[in-house]
Amino acid sequence: MGDPAEVSPGTLARHGFSDTPSALRRWEELVAAAPDLATTDLLSRLARVADPDLALLTLVRLEEALLDGAHDGVRAELAGALADDERVTSRLLAVLGASGALGDHLVRHPEHWCRLRDARPRTPDERREELVAAVADEAGGEHTAYDRLRIGYREQLLEIAALDLTGGDPAGTMPDAAAALADLACAALEAALHIARDEVDGDASRCRLAVIGLGKCGGRELNYVSDVDVLFVAEPAAGANEQEALAVATALATALMRACSASTGEGALWTVDAALRPEGRDGPLVRTLASHQQYYERWAKTWEFQALLKARVVAGDVELGRVWLDTVRPLVWSAASREHFVVDVQAMRRRVEEHVPAAEAPRQLKLGPGGLRDIEFSVQLLQLVHGRSDETLRSGTTLDALAALSAGGYVGRDDAAVLDGAYRWLRALEHRIQLHRMRRTHLLPTAEEDLRRLGRSLGARREPATWLTGEWRRRSREVRRLHERLFYRPLLEAVAGLSTEEVRLSPEAARERLSALGFQDPAGAMRHLESLTNGVSRRAAIQRTLLPVMLGWFADEADPDAGLLAFRRLSDELGATHWYLKMLRDEGRAAERLAHVLASSRYAGDLLLGAPESVALLGDDRGLEPRDRSALLRTMRAAAGRQADLAAAAEAVRVLRRQELLRIAIADIVEGLGVGAVAEALTALTEATLQAVLDAIVGAREPGWGRPLATRLAVVGLGRLGGAEMGYASDADVVVVHEPLPGADPAVAQEHATVVAQDLTRLLKGSGPDPALVVDTDLRPEGKQGPITRTLDSYRAYYERWSSPWEAQALLRARAVAGDERLGAAFEEMVAPLRWPKDGLSARALREVRTLKARMEAERLPRGADPKTHFKLGRGGLSDVEWTVQLLQMQHAHDVPALRCTGTVPALHAAASAGLLAEDDAEVLAESWQLVAALRNASVLWRGRPVESLPSDLRDADGVGRLIGRRPLEGWELDDAYRRVARRARQVMERVFYEQ
């Protein structure tokens, strides 16, 4: 290998040694004992191991052990191999630098270096045969069978560690190492059973005993040091009785456990833990097949089925073990159908976390937040819920199961990749921690030298301790985030609540279920299901997971057929996108909300189909909160400002209006906003829309005119807009006022104002991407025959000379909503004496108001409409309540300032507070107004178009009733409730308005 290397403390420090004085002494010892070994090449190789100090120390100890004279042949062979075989050197130094415990074993048994030379992956049978042969070797000299088991075990462990430590990426080699460790544990169990048969008094052949591996041993993903979870199943051999067989089997099982866990001069292997057996530590150690079956069918708890998920035969009578597996596996894969299954598993995970000491939680790799258990519990819960119908998920190995969940569409590809990478890395880190002293621990150490060694063992060379802690925190955050999303996914509990036949969604089961759920057209629904789920695509796989649950959610609504049809149409639009189905599967209650919305509202469904990407709102709870006017206006102005022309700017505003309409509708359907909140949100949206389009018009027109706008404009809202009582089908009743700028030509100012007002109505009324916003200017002076806009003086002159009582009444709701704020305020001030006359209403004006109300009831009610159920003009409807309160306002608002408001319900309360209306009467009128407004909104949501009467069709009545919170509901109940409220309101109206 070359001449001995001359080293200095600086040289050693540059090569990764931390205790350079001690390392220098050991290097000098190595030079003295083995000058051919202590070369520059060796120094460079030591620099690449996890702990160069430890490796050098153990190498010196090994050389000393080989100098005792009994190992001359071994020493010569090892020296030759180190000189000629680069692999042997790399493997030896890697093991010595990572594991003081395995270094100690090599010092005691230096002949085992040959396992490093001959290291290769071995089959489970090879490992089993070798260990059984070792314990059966009666010529073992001074070593007992227990010692031979431990020596043989660690000899194989050396080989596994060498391949693991020199195989490249530690996360990449981890699965193979874990599988090899599990196979070695199984071999040790088989060898321990061989020992037990020699120890047990009586005829061991009188029973058949199978050892079932659980946990990581069962899943072939064992750690370097871990308890090995097992349970024992026994049956009498031919000619033996059950009681005798169980006694012998129990003795065998006890002796097997002792053979593995007892401490000897060669140490101990690990604890064989049978606490997961039926009844735990209080139950018999060994049971028969029938006893196991009876227990799991009658008494087992949820966590016990979770523990059985990884079960496999690991030692003993293989045929008996296979029969046991065939018996319990159907119970495991039907466990998710148990009541509260998902909740129980989630509660178990929380209990595990709660028992982690607070001081340990931030560095607990296994049990703490973001640790291995988060990944394992998430994978196992998804397996148990979906594995009932999908046999590809039934793997006991975490990474294989995770890959199957990803392939089947149950976990997103990106999420699965993150979890896969985190699991490999965390397990590799856990392995490196345990390798050092061969101790069972899952805690990230705190000592700097330990962190440094671990970081270097995982490939970090620059600041390995800092890198390691940072990488652990990053990985744990990612794991925790995904665990909380997957493990507490609402869809899981819903899927678990279905029967196995329902989950499978076979054609026969689907047809029966569709009829049972109340679909009116099962054949049509089957066509939709087939379209969504046929094929082998990932999209179809995810739909097969979603739809069994969503069918139930659709069926909970008044029109499941319409909901499923809308879902199919939406999925046809969005199914190929990467986020749509992922969101429905993973995000909160998105899928349930979508089913509820689509089967409850054609209005929201049509908006979604017009802008499918807006379905993302359902995945974000905060996204359902309606936005205020200022936020809407900022967004609309920015969108309009990016467009090249006026038409495009108006369309951009309308697109945003559609999105906000959908947000409001979904929030109303899902969360029940209530009449007041809906009216506030829709009014804010209408005002922002008017202002944004008005700004765009001015910005686009001014360049064409060649000069700035010659006038100031204000838009004044009337009706529901002015009263801030907008509904889904409300028009925007407005008047437009302008005021020429100083020095401007009045004719030019009028021309400019007219063009702007006409543009405003045209751009919002025409066809576009949203439900049109009708800007209605018919309440202006002279109606359709008058100019669309007037100056403030012109309005003043008209109202002073020509206004009728109905116009004063219309102005009760006048409120500036867009345009120049000062001009709007001036308009409100100008009309104040008209709508709130100083002396109240004259007898003549009072007669006119009452006459006009009576004429409206007689003449404007549509032909064939029922006056008892028409929302606006019917008895006790909106008109009755609004005209009553407006009459009180015109009579008393001059003297009662609280009446000077534009909203109906606030005015009612103000009238009651002023003693103008009895409190009971005010409550009756308010109840009727709010019920009718709610029904009007719900009817639009349900039918997708304006509806002015209580529905007569029972399904429509049910759908509308559910939307206002009256469920379960029969159609006649809604009709009866409405008529009762409206009748009382009519009685109050006749007494107050007509003074009858």
Tab-separated table of C-alpha atoms in Angstrom, residues 113-250:
chain	number	residue	atom	x	y	z
A	113	TRP	CA	-13.161	-10.181	8.587
A	114	CYS	CA	-13.723	-12.767	5.845
A	115	ARG	CA	-17.424	-11.805	5.834
A	116	LEU	CA	-16.351	-8.386	4.615
A	117	ARG	CA	-14.385	-9.918	1.784
A	118	ASP	CA	-17.173	-12.316	0.806
A	119	ALA	CA	-20.072	-9.957	1.512
A	120	ARG	CA	-23.042	-10.364	-0.821
A	121	PRO	CA	-26.835	-10.301	-0.546
A	122	ARG	CA	-28.085	-13.624	0.815
A	123	THR	CA	-31.452	-15.350	0.585
A	124	PRO	CA	-33.610	-15.909	3.674
A	125	ASP	CA	-32.997	-19.656	3.374
A	126	GLU	CA	-29.222	-19.162	3.326
A	127	ARG	CA	-29.349	-17.080	6.473
A	128	ARG	CA	-31.631	-19.561	8.208
A	129	GLU	CA	-29.542	-22.599	7.318
A	130	GLU	CA	-26.324	-20.942	8.457
A	131	LEU	CA	-27.626	-19.912	11.879
A	132	VAL	CA	-29.405	-23.208	12.550
A	133	ALA	CA	-26.199	-25.022	11.651
A	134	ALA	CA	-24.228	-22.769	14.017
A	135	VAL	CA	-26.424	-23.525	17.057
A	136	ALA	CA	-26.613	-27.202	16.193
A	137	ASP	CA	-22.793	-27.508	16.051
A	138	GLU	CA	-21.982	-29.679	19.071
A	139	ALA	CA	-18.247	-29.126	18.465
A	140	GLY	CA	-18.579	-25.491	19.328
A	141	GLY	CA	-15.848	-25.663	21.945
A	142	GLU	CA	-16.261	-23.400	24.959
A	143	HIS	CA	-19.251	-21.597	23.409
A	144	THR	CA	-22.778	-22.502	24.411
A	145	ALA	CA	-25.636	-22.681	21.918
A	146	TYR	CA	-26.714	-19.222	23.107
A	147	ASP	CA	-23.220	-17.885	22.411
A	148	ARG	CA	-23.041	-19.560	19.024
A	149	LEU	CA	-26.371	-17.957	18.105
A	150	ARG	CA	-25.051	-14.514	18.990
A	151	ILE	CA	-21.682	-15.005	17.324
A	152	GLY	CA	-23.272	-16.311	14.147
A	153	TYR	CA	-25.846	-13.544	14.177
A	154	ARG	CA	-23.248	-10.794	14.461
A	155	GLU	CA	-21.067	-12.415	11.849
A	156	GLN	CA	-23.918	-12.022	9.385
A	157	LEU	CA	-24.651	-8.580	10.768
A	158	LEU	CA	-21.132	-7.516	9.834
A	159	GLU	CA	-21.862	-8.469	6.247
A	160	ILE	CA	-25.162	-6.576	6.149
A	161	ALA	CA	-23.582	-3.452	7.651
A	162	ALA	CA	-20.644	-3.557	5.238
A	163	LEU	CA	-22.918	-3.704	2.204
A	164	ASP	CA	-25.166	-1.015	3.662
A	165	LEU	CA	-22.318	1.371	4.512
A	166	THR	CA	-20.523	1.039	1.169
A	167	GLY	CA	-23.522	0.747	-1.158
A	168	GLY	CA	-23.749	4.421	-2.060
A	169	ASP	CA	-26.676	6.616	-1.029
A	170	PRO	CA	-27.673	5.540	2.524
A	171	ALA	CA	-31.352	6.195	1.801
A	172	GLY	CA	-31.060	4.023	-1.288
A	173	THR	CA	-29.470	1.073	0.521
A	174	MET	CA	-31.823	1.281	3.503
A	175	PRO	CA	-34.633	-0.962	2.137
A	176	ASP	CA	-32.227	-3.768	1.256
A	177	ALA	CA	-30.504	-3.497	4.613
A	178	ALA	CA	-33.845	-3.510	6.467
A	179	ALA	CA	-35.030	-6.570	4.533
A	180	ALA	CA	-31.738	-8.378	5.217
A	181	LEU	CA	-32.006	-7.518	8.929
A	182	ALA	CA	-35.558	-8.905	9.022
A	183	ASP	CA	-34.430	-12.093	7.271
A	184	LEU	CA	-31.570	-12.432	9.757
A	185	ALA	CA	-34.012	-11.981	12.655
A	186	CYS	CA	-36.219	-14.709	11.200
A	187	ALA	CA	-33.166	-16.958	10.932
A	188	ALA	CA	-32.351	-16.202	14.579
A	189	LEU	CA	-35.912	-17.095	15.601
A	190	GLU	CA	-35.656	-20.386	13.760
A	191	ALA	CA	-32.291	-21.122	15.376
A	192	ALA	CA	-33.704	-20.128	18.790
A	193	LEU	CA	-36.580	-22.549	18.235
A	194	HIS	CA	-34.017	-25.251	17.499
A	195	ILE	CA	-32.357	-24.461	20.831
A	196	ALA	CA	-35.743	-24.443	22.564
A	197	ARG	CA	-36.560	-27.927	21.326
A	198	ASP	CA	-33.384	-29.168	22.985
A	199	GLU	CA	-34.202	-27.369	26.234
A	200	VAL	CA	-37.861	-28.229	26.701
A	201	ASP	CA	-38.704	-31.221	28.838
A	202	GLY	CA	-41.181	-33.493	27.127
A	203	ASP	CA	-41.753	-34.412	23.535
A	204	ALA	CA	-41.613	-31.212	21.455
A	205	SER	CA	-42.913	-33.169	18.499
A	206	ARG	CA	-46.342	-33.405	20.150
A	207	CYS	CA	-47.222	-29.905	18.991
A	208	ARG	CA	-47.007	-27.834	15.864
A	209	LEU	CA	-45.802	-24.303	16.561
A	210	ALA	CA	-45.720	-21.394	14.118
A	211	VAL	CA	-44.094	-18.050	14.859
A	212	ILE	CA	-45.854	-15.088	13.241
A	213	GLY	CA	-43.827	-11.929	12.769
A	214	LEU	CA	-45.510	-8.561	13.222
A	215	GLY	CA	-44.310	-4.982	12.994
A	216	LYS	CA	-41.075	-4.283	11.173
A	217	CYS	CA	-39.996	-7.902	11.281
A	218	GLY	CA	-43.236	-8.942	9.606
A	219	GLY	CA	-42.868	-6.148	7.059
A	220	ARG	CA	-39.242	-7.054	6.235
A	221	GLU	CA	-38.116	-3.568	7.279
A	222	LEU	CA	-36.334	-4.207	10.548
A	223	ASN	CA	-33.841	-1.908	12.273
A	224	TYR	CA	-30.329	-2.890	13.325
A	225	VAL	CA	-31.575	-3.065	16.904
A	226	SER	CA	-35.275	-3.497	17.500
A	227	ASP	CA	-37.698	-5.556	19.481
A	228	VAL	CA	-38.992	-8.357	17.312
A	229	ASP	CA	-42.790	-8.463	17.579
A	230	VAL	CA	-44.280	-11.957	17.297
A	231	LEU	CA	-47.231	-14.070	18.267
A	232	PHE	CA	-47.427	-17.838	18.537
A	233	VAL	CA	-50.028	-20.229	17.140
A	234	ALA	CA	-50.033	-23.931	17.974
A	235	GLU	CA	-51.957	-27.052	17.084
A	236	PRO	CA	-51.659	-30.592	18.435
A	237	ALA	CA	-49.598	-32.961	16.370
A	238	ALA	CA	-51.165	-36.247	15.335
A	239	GLY	CA	-52.103	-38.290	18.384
A	240	ALA	CA	-51.675	-35.454	20.912
A	241	ASN	CA	-54.419	-33.697	22.819
A	242	GLU	CA	-54.851	-29.935	22.739
A	243	GLN	CA	-54.044	-29.267	26.402
A	244	GLU	CA	-50.779	-31.210	26.233
A	245	ALA	CA	-49.829	-29.587	22.920
A	246	LEU	CA	-50.434	-26.078	24.259
A	247	ALA	CA	-48.316	-26.773	27.344
A	248	VAL	CA	-45.407	-27.948	25.209
A	249	ALA	CA	-45.862	-25.071	22.740
A	250	THR	CA	-45.871	-22.540	25.578
